[in-house]
Amino acid sequence: MMLDVNWAVRWLTLCAQAMAAHRLELIELDRAIGDSDHGENMDRGFQAVLEKLAEAPPETPGAAFKLTAMTLMSKVGGAAGPLYGTAFLRAATFLGDAIEVDPAALAGALAAARDGIVARGKAETGDKTMVDAWTPAVEAAQAAAADADGNVLAVLVAAAEAAEAGAAATDPLVARKGRASYLGERSVGHRDPGAASSALIFRAAVGAAA
């Protein structure tokens, strides 16, 4: 099994559905340690992505991700728009004009996306940001790609499970980046909303491939 543009479009469609379904949950997470707009922003951003996909259907996964990057950067406010936009743009650049994506390319694209988030946000693992979901996801994807024997679904499942564990692991952390860092110890006990939305995105990728 290889991933193609149909998978990419299904992934982005499921991302939009997930953001709509979890909009209030993300708002509540952000209300505790941020400015309450993460759920609203992510829902609006991915709904705009669906509109763009309908207007100009992409021919490759890379084209789908580039369209997503441009849309999220223009429609999603706060830090999330530039961070997610950079992630999808780096993945698009990594994949180039490839028609299909094998396990190694998938792991490489995810790593490129994570590196883009790190470069843009200057955050490290343990800072209580979306990097705490992305880095374990990338590491799990790379390990699965090495053993998957062509199984891209196994790579996606490993990444999604690691992202969900990484998001949950932000609960006891003290925020060191962004608005949440102003709360110091009071940020403990709250899940980072960016890590939570990242986990939703990885789970949507599994659903699109299943």
mmCIF file of C-alpha atoms in Angstrom:
data_model
loop_
_atom_site.group_PDB
_atom_site.id
_atom_site.type_symbol
_atom_site.label_atom_id
_atom_site.label_comp_id
_atom_site.label_asym_id
_atom_site.label_seq_id
_atom_site.Cartn_x
_atom_site.Cartn_y
_atom_site.Cartn_z
ATOM 1 C CA MET A 1 0.000 0.000 0.000
ATOM 2 C CA MET A 2 1.186 3.480 -0.924
ATOM 3 C CA LEU A 3 -0.294 6.826 0.002
ATOM 4 C CA ASP A 4 -1.485 9.107 -2.800
ATOM 5 C CA VAL A 5 -3.348 12.349 -3.262
ATOM 6 C CA ASN A 6 -6.668 10.672 -2.475
ATOM 7 C CA TRP A 7 -5.290 9.746 0.926
ATOM 8 C CA ALA A 8 -4.013 13.290 1.453
ATOM 9 C CA VAL A 9 -7.418 14.780 0.646
ATOM 10 C CA ARG A 10 -9.178 12.243 2.901
ATOM 11 C CA TRP A 11 -6.698 13.100 5.665
ATOM 12 C CA LEU A 12 -7.380 16.825 5.392
ATOM 13 C CA THR A 13 -11.120 16.164 5.250
ATOM 14 C CA LEU A 14 -10.932 14.074 8.429
ATOM 15 C CA CYS A 15 -8.780 16.794 10.019
ATOM 16 C CA ALA A 16 -11.568 19.287 9.348
ATOM 17 C CA GLN A 17 -14.144 16.899 10.809
ATOM 18 C CA ALA A 18 -11.982 16.302 13.891
ATOM 19 C CA MET A 19 -11.438 20.008 14.502
ATOM 20 C CA ALA A 20 -15.183 20.648 14.257
ATOM 21 C CA ALA A 21 -15.988 17.735 16.563
ATOM 22 C CA HIS A 22 -13.365 18.733 19.142
ATOM 23 C CA ARG A 23 -13.707 22.508 18.757
ATOM 24 C CA LEU A 24 -15.170 23.050 22.230
ATOM 25 C CA GLU A 25 -12.657 20.697 23.848
ATOM 26 C CA LEU A 26 -9.763 22.623 22.295
ATOM 27 C CA ILE A 27 -11.326 25.923 23.344
ATOM 28 C CA GLU A 28 -11.564 24.690 26.949
ATOM 29 C CA LEU A 29 -7.946 23.468 26.935
ATOM 30 C CA ASP A 30 -6.804 26.833 25.587
ATOM 31 C CA ARG A 31 -9.000 28.750 28.027
ATOM 32 C CA ALA A 32 -7.124 27.149 30.924
ATOM 33 C CA ILE A 33 -3.631 28.177 29.819
ATOM 34 C CA GLY A 34 -4.001 30.325 26.700
ATOM 35 C CA ASP A 35 -6.394 32.763 25.073
ATOM 36 C CA SER A 36 -9.305 30.392 24.346
ATOM 37 C CA ASP A 37 -9.175 30.628 20.570
ATOM 38 C CA HIS A 38 -7.341 27.449 19.514
ATOM 39 C CA GLY A 39 -10.452 25.389 18.833
ATOM 40 C CA GLU A 40 -12.121 28.208 16.942
ATOM 41 C CA ASN A 41 -9.017 28.917 14.893
ATOM 42 C CA MET A 42 -8.341 25.300 13.976
ATOM 43 C CA ASP A 43 -11.959 24.675 12.997
ATOM 44 C CA ARG A 44 -12.046 27.798 10.820
ATOM 45 C CA GLY A 45 -8.684 27.009 9.268
ATOM 46 C CA PHE A 46 -9.463 23.457 8.214
ATOM 47 C CA GLN A 47 -12.936 24.380 6.954
ATOM 48 C CA ALA A 48 -11.155 26.893 4.728
ATOM 49 C CA VAL A 49 -8.800 24.120 3.590
ATOM 50 C CA LEU A 50 -11.813 22.058 2.464
ATOM 51 C CA GLU A 51 -13.093 25.007 0.447
ATOM 52 C CA LYS A 52 -9.711 25.433 -1.250
ATOM 53 C CA LEU A 53 -9.476 21.725 -2.023
ATOM 54 C CA ALA A 54 -12.885 21.862 -3.700
ATOM 55 C CA GLU A 55 -11.895 24.911 -5.752
ATOM 56 C CA ALA A 56 -8.606 23.486 -7.008
ATOM 57 C CA PRO A 57 -8.254 19.716 -6.478
ATOM 58 C CA PRO A 58 -4.538 18.870 -6.029
ATOM 59 C CA GLU A 59 -2.791 16.244 -8.133
ATOM 60 C CA THR A 60 -0.161 15.139 -5.619
ATOM 61 C CA PRO A 61 0.108 14.821 -1.825
ATOM 62 C CA GLY A 62 2.700 17.585 -1.866
ATOM 63 C CA ALA A 63 0.338 19.926 -3.695
ATOM 64 C CA ALA A 64 -2.413 19.162 -1.178
ATOM 65 C CA PHE A 65 -0.094 19.975 1.709
ATOM 66 C CA LYS A 66 1.146 23.194 0.095
ATOM 67 C CA LEU A 67 -2.440 24.351 -0.395
ATOM 68 C CA THR A 68 -3.129 23.488 3.243
ATOM 69 C CA ALA A 69 -0.064 25.403 4.401
ATOM 70 C CA MET A 70 -1.006 28.564 2.543
ATOM 71 C CA THR A 71 -4.597 28.381 3.772
ATOM 72 C CA LEU A 72 -3.743 27.783 7.428
ATOM 73 C CA MET A 73 -1.212 30.599 7.418
ATOM 74 C CA SER A 74 -3.832 33.030 6.134
ATOM 75 C CA LYS A 75 -6.857 31.795 8.110
ATOM 76 C CA VAL A 76 -5.562 30.595 11.505
ATOM 77 C CA GLY A 77 -4.672 33.271 14.008
ATOM 78 C CA GLY A 78 -2.247 33.222 16.892
ATOM 79 C CA ALA A 79 0.778 30.956 16.851
ATOM 80 C CA ALA A 80 -1.036 27.932 15.446
ATOM 81 C CA GLY A 81 -1.394 29.262 11.885
ATOM 82 C CA PRO A 82 2.319 29.872 11.266
ATOM 83 C CA LEU A 83 3.308 26.686 13.093
ATOM 84 C CA TYR A 84 0.921 24.330 11.291
ATOM 85 C CA GLY A 85 1.419 26.217 8.046
ATOM 86 C CA THR A 86 5.158 25.739 8.286
ATOM 87 C CA ALA A 87 4.695 22.056 9.117
ATOM 88 C CA PHE A 88 2.565 21.360 6.035
ATOM 89 C CA LEU A 89 4.815 23.487 3.836
ATOM 90 C CA ARG A 90 7.930 21.603 4.938
ATOM 91 C CA ALA A 91 6.161 18.281 4.303
ATOM 92 C CA ALA A 92 5.119 19.511 0.852
ATOM 93 C CA THR A 93 8.652 20.573 0.033
ATOM 94 C CA PHE A 94 10.038 17.233 1.198
ATOM 95 C CA LEU A 95 7.614 15.252 -0.976
ATOM 96 C CA GLY A 96 7.963 17.479 -4.037
ATOM 97 C CA ASP A 97 6.014 16.176 -7.039
ATOM 98 C CA ALA A 98 5.902 12.544 -5.861
ATOM 99 C CA ILE A 99 2.675 10.810 -6.872
ATOM 100 C CA GLU A 100 2.917 8.153 -4.151
ATOM 101 C CA VAL A 101 4.405 8.111 -0.659
ATOM 102 C CA ASP A 102 6.122 5.034 0.752
ATOM 103 C CA PRO A 103 6.933 4.454 4.453
ATOM 104 C CA ALA A 104 10.383 6.054 4.268
ATOM 105 C CA ALA A 105 9.072 9.138 2.477
ATOM 106 C CA LEU A 106 6.188 9.381 4.931
ATOM 107 C CA ALA A 107 8.545 9.318 7.907
ATOM 108 C CA GLY A 108 10.763 11.855 6.164
ATOM 109 C CA ALA A 109 7.859 14.198 5.481
ATOM 110 C CA LEU A 110 6.709 14.000 9.099
ATOM 111 C CA ALA A 111 10.247 14.731 10.297
ATOM 112 C CA ALA A 112 10.469 17.708 7.953
ATOM 113 C CA ALA A 113 7.142 18.991 9.287
ATOM 114 C CA ARG A 114 8.304 18.605 12.890
ATOM 115 C CA ASP A 115 11.582 20.347 12.115
ATOM 116 C CA GLY A 116 9.603 23.219 10.623
ATOM 117 C CA ILE A 117 7.559 23.563 13.804
ATOM 118 C CA VAL A 118 10.724 23.569 15.906
ATOM 119 C CA ALA A 119 12.398 26.146 13.655
ATOM 120 C CA ARG A 120 9.343 28.401 13.704
ATOM 121 C CA GLY A 121 8.451 28.103 17.394
ATOM 122 C CA LYS A 122 11.914 27.630 18.912
ATOM 123 C CA ALA A 123 10.437 25.057 21.294
ATOM 124 C CA GLU A 124 11.995 21.818 22.484
ATOM 125 C CA THR A 125 10.559 18.603 23.865
ATOM 126 C CA GLY A 126 9.390 19.223 27.427
ATOM 127 C CA ASP A 127 8.380 22.862 26.845
ATOM 128 C CA LYS A 128 4.675 21.858 26.901
ATOM 129 C CA THR A 129 3.938 22.642 23.259
ATOM 130 C CA MET A 130 2.877 20.739 20.151
ATOM 131 C CA VAL A 131 6.491 19.601 19.812
ATOM 132 C CA ASP A 132 5.774 17.196 22.684
ATOM 133 C CA ALA A 133 3.310 15.407 20.412
ATOM 134 C CA TRP A 134 5.249 15.760 17.154
ATOM 135 C CA THR A 135 8.670 14.562 18.262
ATOM 136 C CA PRO A 136 7.567 11.198 19.692
ATOM 137 C CA ALA A 137 5.308 10.770 16.663
ATOM 138 C CA VAL A 138 8.207 11.321 14.287
ATOM 139 C CA GLU A 139 10.471 8.995 16.237
ATOM 140 C CA ALA A 140 7.787 6.298 16.237
ATOM 141 C CA ALA A 141 7.183 6.789 12.515
ATOM 142 C CA GLN A 142 10.877 6.484 11.738
ATOM 143 C CA ALA A 143 11.150 3.288 13.782
ATOM 144 C CA ALA A 144 8.041 1.812 12.161
ATOM 145 C CA ALA A 145 9.212 2.787 8.675
ATOM 146 C CA ALA A 146 12.423 0.863 9.258
ATOM 147 C CA ASP A 147 10.441 -2.271 10.159
ATOM 148 C CA ALA A 148 7.206 -1.802 8.274
ATOM 149 C CA ASP A 149 8.120 -3.734 5.110
ATOM 150 C CA GLY A 150 6.106 -1.356 3.007
ATOM 151 C CA ASN A 151 3.266 -0.908 5.498
ATOM 152 C CA VAL A 152 2.448 2.790 5.586
ATOM 153 C CA LEU A 153 -0.574 2.177 7.815
ATOM 154 C CA ALA A 154 1.729 0.784 10.497
ATOM 155 C CA VAL A 155 3.818 3.945 10.277
ATOM 156 C CA LEU A 156 0.748 6.135 10.685
ATOM 157 C CA VAL A 157 -0.649 4.087 13.574
ATOM 158 C CA ALA A 158 2.685 4.225 15.406
ATOM 159 C CA ALA A 159 2.878 7.982 14.889
ATOM 160 C CA ALA A 160 -0.702 8.564 16.051
ATOM 161 C CA GLU A 161 -0.307 6.485 19.186
ATOM 162 C CA ALA A 162 2.938 8.281 20.063
ATOM 163 C CA ALA A 163 1.369 11.686 19.409
ATOM 164 C CA GLU A 164 -1.552 10.879 21.701
ATOM 165 C CA ALA A 165 0.820 9.698 24.442
ATOM 166 C CA GLY A 166 2.957 12.787 23.920
ATOM 167 C CA ALA A 167 -0.053 15.087 24.197
ATOM 168 C CA ALA A 168 -1.145 13.385 27.431
ATOM 169 C CA ALA A 169 2.391 13.730 28.773
ATOM 170 C CA THR A 170 2.092 17.538 28.616
ATOM 171 C CA ASP A 171 -0.435 17.470 31.479
ATOM 172 C CA PRO A 172 2.146 17.518 34.322
ATOM 173 C CA LEU A 173 4.626 19.816 32.568
ATOM 174 C CA VAL A 174 5.318 23.463 33.379
ATOM 175 C CA ALA A 175 4.910 25.548 30.230
ATOM 176 C CA ARG A 176 8.097 27.210 29.049
ATOM 177 C CA LYS A 177 6.909 28.693 25.773
ATOM 178 C CA GLY A 178 4.066 30.901 24.596
ATOM 179 C CA ARG A 179 1.241 32.470 26.551
ATOM 180 C CA ALA A 180 0.985 29.471 28.888
ATOM 181 C CA SER A 181 4.522 30.139 30.132
ATOM 182 C CA TYR A 182 3.219 33.266 31.902
ATOM 183 C CA LEU A 183 1.323 30.952 34.264
ATOM 184 C CA GLY A 184 4.414 29.084 35.418
ATOM 185 C CA GLU A 185 3.485 26.326 37.886
ATOM 186 C CA ARG A 186 -0.213 27.074 37.375
ATOM 187 C CA SER A 187 0.075 25.531 33.912
ATOM 188 C CA VAL A 188 0.616 22.129 35.540
ATOM 189 C CA GLY A 189 -2.393 19.842 35.237
ATOM 190 C CA HIS A 190 -3.557 21.219 31.895
ATOM 191 C CA ARG A 191 -2.982 19.609 28.494
ATOM 192 C CA ASP A 192 -1.320 21.759 25.870
ATOM 193 C CA PRO A 193 -4.008 22.549 23.267
ATOM 194 C CA GLY A 194 -1.510 22.478 20.378
ATOM 195 C CA ALA A 195 -0.340 19.021 21.390
ATOM 196 C CA ALA A 196 -3.986 17.946 21.626
ATOM 197 C CA SER A 197 -4.843 19.222 18.136
ATOM 198 C CA SER A 198 -1.670 17.616 16.786
ATOM 199 C CA ALA A 199 -2.802 14.249 18.149
ATOM 200 C CA LEU A 200 -6.136 14.712 16.367
ATOM 201 C CA ILE A 201 -4.305 15.387 13.102
ATOM 202 C CA PHE A 202 -2.212 12.230 13.400
ATOM 203 C CA ARG A 203 -5.275 10.134 14.238
ATOM 204 C CA ALA A 204 -7.052 11.560 11.187
ATOM 205 C CA ALA A 205 -4.116 10.423 9.044
ATOM 206 C CA VAL A 206 -4.727 6.855 10.233
ATOM 207 C CA GLY A 207 -8.421 7.078 9.474
ATOM 208 C CA ALA A 208 -7.686 8.268 5.969
ATOM 209 C CA ALA A 209 -5.446 5.278 5.275
ATOM 210 C CA ALA A 210 -7.498 2.579 6.986
#
